[in-house]
Amino acid sequence: MSFTIGLRFYRVSIRKKGGSDALPMGSGCEPCDFIDYANDFVHRKTEPTVVVGASRTWFFEPLDTNSIRVVHGYINYGTHGFESKLKDVKTRRQKYKREATDLEEIPLYFQIWSPSSSDHALMAFQSFQGRSCINHIRVAMTQDFQERFPGFVISFRIIAASGAILGEAPVKALTFIKPKQSSDRFDRVLGRPTEELEYELTVRARKRGGMISRYKDLSAIVSQADGGFVEFDGREFEGVKADVAIGKKRRTVGVFGSGSDAGLIDVSDSVTRDKSGHPTLQSILSEVDELMEEFYGSVKT
């Protein structure tokens, strides 16, 4: 089974309340050197934070680094509040019954990089099988920053969802996910329910080295339909992923209509997993570092 491992990158900026200009974030800058604040925030959040009303907990597990102006490690993200049966994947025999009070905790890699002479920092957050606590972290950091520095605000912008960042990147393929009413069609053909099927339509550039379009021109090919769907060739789909050339590699990026996957970069086939099924630190770190360099080169001006 292929476990989907994604990375979402944010450009982080600081500005004065009521202002529009991003402020420098290095040493001696007002209101703070952002990397010092980020390091302090992470180390103050090493005990579980309970998300009220959401049956969720999270806390940081910072790791040492040899890189300058980098804070990184794991966010341990826990879920509870529901029962489930845990079975052996081969024998299908039940091994354990999960109770509503049991906390399931997974490690999600994060990295914060704040170059010394820049008006923005970059943040990377990992997701695992669609599970992510990014929004909880963003809310907590935004509130904490405003409490520490009342005259300033911090903002986050998803990088890979921005045409301004990936605008000229060539799109090699588009994959449309779960067409509207497709299950009914399959049920009629196969004569049985098809809930477990994942139906996708992929369109690829015909020639080697060719492309479908530039990333910034996708809206001319794919249009947003009502109800959160996207429309292509007269049919509606739940979402679409783009196979985009970023740097020297081709990456899969969630785009229009893909909900929580919008701006998510799929690195499932690029990382090495340990026996737990989670990516090894070195392999996920390598992907993050490479993409950080690519994105910083695109947004530094």
Short mmCIF file of C-alpha atoms in Angstrom, two decimals:
data_model
loop_
_atom_site.label_atom_id
_atom_site.label_comp_id
_atom_site.label_asym_id
_atom_site.label_seq_id
_atom_site.Cartn_x
_atom_site.Cartn_y
_atom_site.Cartn_z
CA MET A 1 0.00 0.00 0.00
CA SER A 2 1.31 3.42 -0.91
CA PHE A 3 1.02 5.91 1.93
CA THR A 4 0.61 9.46 0.64
CA ILE A 5 3.23 11.78 2.09
CA GLY A 6 2.84 15.44 1.25
CA LEU A 7 4.64 18.70 1.90
CA ARG A 8 3.05 22.12 2.08
CA PHE A 9 5.19 25.27 2.05
CA TYR A 10 4.32 28.71 3.36
CA ARG A 11 5.84 32.11 2.89
CA VAL A 12 5.72 33.89 6.26
CA SER A 13 5.76 37.68 6.55
CA ILE A 14 5.55 40.27 9.33
CA ARG A 15 4.01 43.71 8.95
CA LYS A 16 2.80 46.49 11.18
CA LYS A 17 -0.91 46.52 11.97
CA GLY A 18 -2.64 48.55 9.29
CA GLY A 19 0.44 48.40 7.06
CA SER A 20 0.97 46.52 3.83
CA ASP A 21 4.77 46.30 3.55
CA ALA A 22 6.59 43.19 4.73
CA LEU A 23 9.25 43.98 7.32
CA PRO A 24 12.84 42.66 7.47
CA MET A 25 13.02 39.58 9.71
CA GLY A 26 16.72 39.27 10.54
CA SER A 27 18.90 40.13 13.52
CA GLY A 28 18.17 43.50 15.12
CA CYS A 29 14.95 43.98 13.16
CA GLU A 30 11.68 45.26 14.59
CA PRO A 31 9.81 43.65 16.30
CA CYS A 32 12.16 40.63 16.49
CA ASP A 33 14.57 38.33 14.72
CA PHE A 34 11.98 35.86 13.48
CA ILE A 35 14.18 32.76 13.80
CA ASP A 36 14.69 33.56 17.50
CA TYR A 37 10.94 33.90 17.95
CA ALA A 38 10.26 30.67 16.03
CA ASN A 39 12.82 28.75 18.09
CA ASP A 40 11.29 30.09 21.31
CA PHE A 41 7.74 29.27 20.16
CA VAL A 42 8.68 25.69 19.26
CA HIS A 43 10.42 25.07 22.57
CA ARG A 44 7.48 26.51 24.53
CA LYS A 45 5.13 24.07 22.79
CA THR A 46 6.77 20.74 23.68
CA GLU A 47 3.90 19.69 25.92
CA PRO A 48 0.60 18.52 24.34
CA THR A 49 -1.74 21.31 23.28
CA VAL A 50 -5.37 20.17 23.26
CA VAL A 51 -7.47 21.53 20.40
CA VAL A 52 -10.77 22.45 22.04
CA GLY A 53 -13.76 20.69 20.49
CA ALA A 54 -11.70 18.82 17.91
CA SER A 55 -10.41 15.70 19.75
CA ARG A 56 -6.89 16.62 18.66
CA THR A 57 -3.56 17.23 20.38
CA TRP A 58 -0.18 18.38 19.10
CA PHE A 59 3.27 19.23 20.39
CA PHE A 60 6.72 19.92 18.95
CA GLU A 61 9.71 17.64 19.18
CA PRO A 62 12.59 19.91 18.06
CA LEU A 63 15.76 18.37 16.68
CA ASP A 64 19.33 19.66 16.59
CA THR A 65 20.51 21.08 13.28
CA ASN A 66 23.83 22.13 11.75
CA SER A 67 22.07 24.57 9.43
CA ILE A 68 22.13 28.29 10.19
CA ARG A 69 18.82 29.99 10.96
CA VAL A 70 16.80 26.78 10.78
CA VAL A 71 14.42 25.27 13.32
CA HIS A 72 13.15 21.78 12.56
CA GLY A 73 11.90 18.53 14.03
CA TYR A 74 8.57 16.75 14.41
CA ILE A 75 5.05 17.76 15.28
CA ASN A 76 3.50 14.86 17.17
CA TYR A 77 -0.14 14.97 16.13
CA GLY A 78 -2.71 12.95 18.04
CA THR A 79 -6.35 12.07 17.40
CA HIS A 80 -8.88 10.51 19.74
CA GLY A 81 -12.61 10.42 20.41
CA PHE A 82 -13.73 7.45 18.32
CA GLU A 83 -13.63 3.65 18.42
CA SER A 84 -12.22 1.38 15.71
CA LYS A 85 -11.11 -2.21 15.17
CA LEU A 86 -7.44 -2.87 14.45
CA LYS A 87 -6.88 -6.03 12.39
CA ASP A 88 -3.91 -7.87 10.96
CA VAL A 89 -3.69 -6.80 7.31
CA LYS A 90 -3.01 -10.40 6.14
CA THR A 91 -5.17 -12.58 8.39
CA ARG A 92 -7.93 -9.98 8.86
CA ARG A 93 -8.15 -11.07 12.49
CA GLN A 94 -8.83 -8.39 15.07
CA LYS A 95 -5.81 -7.65 17.23
CA TYR A 96 -7.06 -4.70 19.22
CA LYS A 97 -10.14 -2.59 19.71
CA ARG A 98 -9.34 1.08 19.84
CA GLU A 99 -11.36 2.90 22.48
CA ALA A 100 -12.59 6.47 22.20
CA THR A 101 -10.11 7.47 24.92
CA ASP A 102 -7.11 6.02 23.02
CA LEU A 103 -4.82 8.64 21.48
CA GLU A 104 -3.34 7.81 18.08
CA GLU A 105 -0.19 9.88 17.56
CA ILE A 106 1.84 10.27 14.36
CA PRO A 107 5.09 12.22 13.68
CA LEU A 108 4.94 14.96 11.05
CA TYR A 109 8.15 16.69 9.98
CA PHE A 110 8.39 20.50 10.01
CA GLN A 111 11.05 23.06 9.14
CA ILE A 112 11.27 26.83 9.57
CA TRP A 113 13.98 28.71 7.66
CA SER A 114 14.50 32.45 8.08
CA PRO A 115 17.34 33.88 5.96
CA SER A 116 19.13 36.74 7.71
CA SER A 117 18.63 39.38 4.99
CA SER A 118 15.06 38.79 3.91
CA ASP A 119 11.56 40.12 4.45
CA HIS A 120 10.08 36.62 4.62
CA ALA A 121 10.70 33.19 6.10
CA LEU A 122 9.74 29.78 4.73
CA MET A 123 7.89 27.04 6.59
CA ALA A 124 7.45 23.42 5.51
CA PHE A 125 4.89 21.04 7.03
CA GLN A 126 4.49 17.35 6.27
CA SER A 127 1.16 15.55 5.99
CA PHE A 128 0.54 11.81 6.18
CA GLN A 129 -2.43 10.10 4.51
CA GLY A 130 -4.29 13.39 4.50
CA ARG A 131 -3.59 14.04 8.18
CA SER A 132 -2.10 17.38 9.05
CA CYS A 133 -2.21 19.86 11.90
CA ILE A 134 -1.00 22.85 9.89
CA ASN A 135 -4.03 24.99 10.60
CA HIS A 136 -3.73 24.39 14.35
CA ILE A 137 -0.09 25.48 14.28
CA ARG A 138 -0.81 28.58 12.20
CA VAL A 139 -3.63 29.68 14.51
CA ALA A 140 -1.50 29.10 17.62
CA MET A 141 1.50 30.98 16.21
CA THR A 142 -0.63 33.88 14.94
CA GLN A 143 -2.28 34.35 18.33
CA ASP A 144 0.99 33.97 20.24
CA PHE A 145 2.81 36.45 17.99
CA GLN A 146 0.14 39.11 18.42
CA GLU A 147 0.25 38.66 22.19
CA ARG A 148 4.03 39.05 22.22
CA PHE A 149 4.13 41.93 19.72
CA PRO A 150 0.75 43.76 19.86
CA GLY A 151 1.55 46.28 17.11
CA PHE A 152 2.44 43.66 14.52
CA VAL A 153 0.81 40.80 12.62
CA ILE A 154 2.19 37.65 11.05
CA SER A 155 0.76 36.18 7.84
CA PHE A 156 1.09 32.88 5.97
CA ARG A 157 0.72 32.26 2.25
CA ILE A 158 0.77 28.83 0.60
CA ILE A 159 3.59 28.86 -1.91
CA ALA A 160 2.79 26.04 -4.33
CA ALA A 161 -0.78 27.24 -4.83
CA SER A 162 0.45 30.58 -6.10
CA GLY A 163 0.68 31.12 -9.84
CA ALA A 164 3.09 33.95 -9.11
CA ILE A 165 5.61 31.45 -7.73
CA LEU A 166 5.17 28.50 -10.08
CA GLY A 167 3.83 30.61 -12.96
CA GLU A 168 6.35 29.64 -15.64
CA ALA A 169 6.77 26.02 -14.48
CA PRO A 170 5.81 23.58 -17.27
CA VAL A 171 2.89 21.25 -16.55
CA LYS A 172 3.61 17.77 -17.91
CA ALA A 173 0.36 16.05 -16.92
CA LEU A 174 -3.00 16.66 -15.26
CA THR A 175 -4.83 14.03 -13.21
CA PHE A 176 -8.53 14.53 -12.58
CA ILE A 177 -9.87 12.79 -9.47
CA LYS A 178 -13.25 11.17 -8.84
CA PRO A 179 -15.59 12.29 -11.58
CA LYS A 180 -19.04 13.35 -10.47
CA GLN A 181 -21.57 10.46 -10.64
CA SER A 182 -18.86 7.98 -11.72
CA SER A 183 -19.83 5.48 -9.00
CA ASP A 184 -23.32 5.11 -10.45
CA ARG A 185 -21.87 4.36 -13.86
CA PHE A 186 -19.52 1.69 -12.53
CA ASP A 187 -22.26 0.15 -10.42
CA ARG A 188 -24.39 -0.31 -13.52
CA VAL A 189 -21.53 -1.82 -15.55
CA LEU A 190 -20.11 -4.13 -12.86
CA GLY A 191 -23.37 -4.93 -11.10
CA ARG A 192 -21.90 -4.31 -7.65
CA PRO A 193 -20.97 -1.34 -5.41
CA THR A 194 -17.70 0.38 -6.28
CA GLU A 195 -16.99 2.45 -3.16
CA GLU A 196 -13.44 1.11 -2.95
CA LEU A 197 -12.49 2.13 -6.50
CA GLU A 198 -10.46 5.30 -7.10
CA TYR A 199 -11.27 6.52 -10.60
CA GLU A 200 -8.89 9.03 -12.16
CA LEU A 201 -8.37 10.52 -15.60
CA THR A 202 -4.84 11.53 -16.59
CA VAL A 203 -3.96 13.79 -19.51
CA ARG A 204 -0.27 13.90 -20.52
CA ALA A 205 1.83 15.87 -22.95
CA ARG A 206 2.33 13.72 -26.04
CA LYS A 207 5.97 14.43 -26.84
CA ARG A 208 8.93 13.85 -24.58
CA GLY A 209 9.98 17.19 -23.19
CA GLY A 210 6.63 18.69 -24.13
CA MET A 211 4.10 20.25 -21.83
CA ILE A 212 0.36 20.84 -21.54
CA SER A 213 0.74 24.46 -20.47
CA ARG A 214 2.52 26.72 -18.04
CA TYR A 215 1.26 26.51 -14.46
CA LYS A 216 -0.08 30.06 -14.61
CA ASP A 217 -2.24 29.15 -17.63
CA LEU A 218 -4.06 26.18 -16.05
CA SER A 219 -7.21 28.24 -15.56
CA ALA A 220 -7.59 28.33 -19.35
CA ILE A 221 -7.79 24.51 -19.38
CA VAL A 222 -9.54 23.73 -16.11
CA SER A 223 -12.49 25.78 -14.86
CA GLN A 224 -14.04 25.88 -11.41
CA ALA A 225 -17.58 24.48 -11.36
CA ASP A 226 -20.33 24.86 -8.75
CA GLY A 227 -20.17 22.90 -5.50
CA GLY A 228 -16.38 22.75 -5.32
CA PHE A 229 -15.96 20.64 -8.45
CA VAL A 230 -13.68 21.35 -11.40
CA GLU A 231 -14.75 21.01 -15.01
CA PHE A 232 -12.76 19.53 -17.89
CA ASP A 233 -13.97 18.43 -21.30
CA GLY A 234 -17.59 18.77 -20.25
CA ARG A 235 -17.24 16.60 -17.12
CA GLU A 236 -16.99 17.52 -13.45
CA PHE A 237 -14.37 16.11 -11.06
CA GLU A 238 -13.73 16.48 -7.34
CA GLY A 239 -10.18 17.70 -7.85
CA VAL A 240 -7.13 17.87 -10.07
CA LYS A 241 -3.41 17.33 -9.56
CA ALA A 242 -0.71 18.79 -11.80
CA ASP A 243 2.57 17.09 -12.67
CA VAL A 244 4.87 20.13 -12.61
CA ALA A 245 8.57 20.54 -13.29
CA ILE A 246 10.06 22.22 -10.20
CA GLY A 247 13.81 22.59 -10.45
CA LYS A 248 15.31 19.34 -11.73
CA LYS A 249 12.41 17.13 -10.66
CA ARG A 250 8.81 16.58 -11.61
CA ARG A 251 6.45 17.07 -8.69
CA THR A 252 2.76 16.40 -8.21
CA VAL A 253 0.95 19.48 -6.87
CA GLY A 254 -2.69 19.65 -5.78
CA VAL A 255 -4.52 22.48 -7.53
CA PHE A 256 -8.07 23.58 -8.33
CA GLY A 257 -10.93 21.96 -6.51
CA SER A 258 -8.74 19.59 -4.55
CA GLY A 259 -9.75 21.01 -1.18
CA SER A 260 -7.19 20.26 1.52
CA ASP A 261 -4.78 19.03 -1.15
CA ALA A 262 -4.53 22.45 -2.82
CA GLY A 263 -0.89 23.53 -2.66
CA LEU A 264 0.21 20.12 -1.38
CA ILE A 265 3.30 18.58 -3.02
CA ASP A 266 3.24 14.78 -3.13
CA VAL A 267 6.65 13.30 -2.23
CA SER A 268 5.42 9.75 -1.60
CA ASP A 269 7.67 8.26 -4.28
CA SER A 270 10.69 10.38 -3.38
CA VAL A 271 11.17 9.48 0.28
CA THR A 272 12.37 6.35 2.03
CA ARG A 273 10.09 4.83 4.66
CA ASP A 274 11.19 2.98 7.75
CA LYS A 275 9.36 -0.06 9.13
CA SER A 276 6.74 2.21 10.73
CA GLY A 277 5.61 3.39 7.30
CA HIS A 278 6.70 6.96 8.01
CA PRO A 279 9.50 8.69 6.05
CA THR A 280 13.02 8.53 7.42
CA LEU A 281 14.33 11.83 8.72
CA GLN A 282 17.13 12.07 6.16
CA SER A 283 14.87 11.40 3.17
CA ILE A 284 12.16 13.90 4.14
CA LEU A 285 14.85 16.44 5.13
CA SER A 286 16.46 16.09 1.70
CA GLU A 287 13.16 16.81 -0.07
CA VAL A 288 12.39 19.80 2.13
CA ASP A 289 15.87 21.33 1.73
CA GLU A 290 15.75 21.00 -2.05
CA LEU A 291 12.30 22.56 -2.34
CA MET A 292 13.17 25.32 0.15
CA GLU A 293 16.04 26.38 -2.13
CA GLU A 294 13.81 26.33 -5.21
CA PHE A 295 11.06 28.37 -3.59
CA TYR A 296 13.38 30.87 -1.95
CA GLY A 297 14.96 31.55 -5.34
CA SER A 298 11.49 32.27 -6.72
CA VAL A 299 10.19 34.54 -3.97
CA LYS A 300 13.29 36.36 -2.70
CA THR A 301 12.70 39.26 -5.03
#
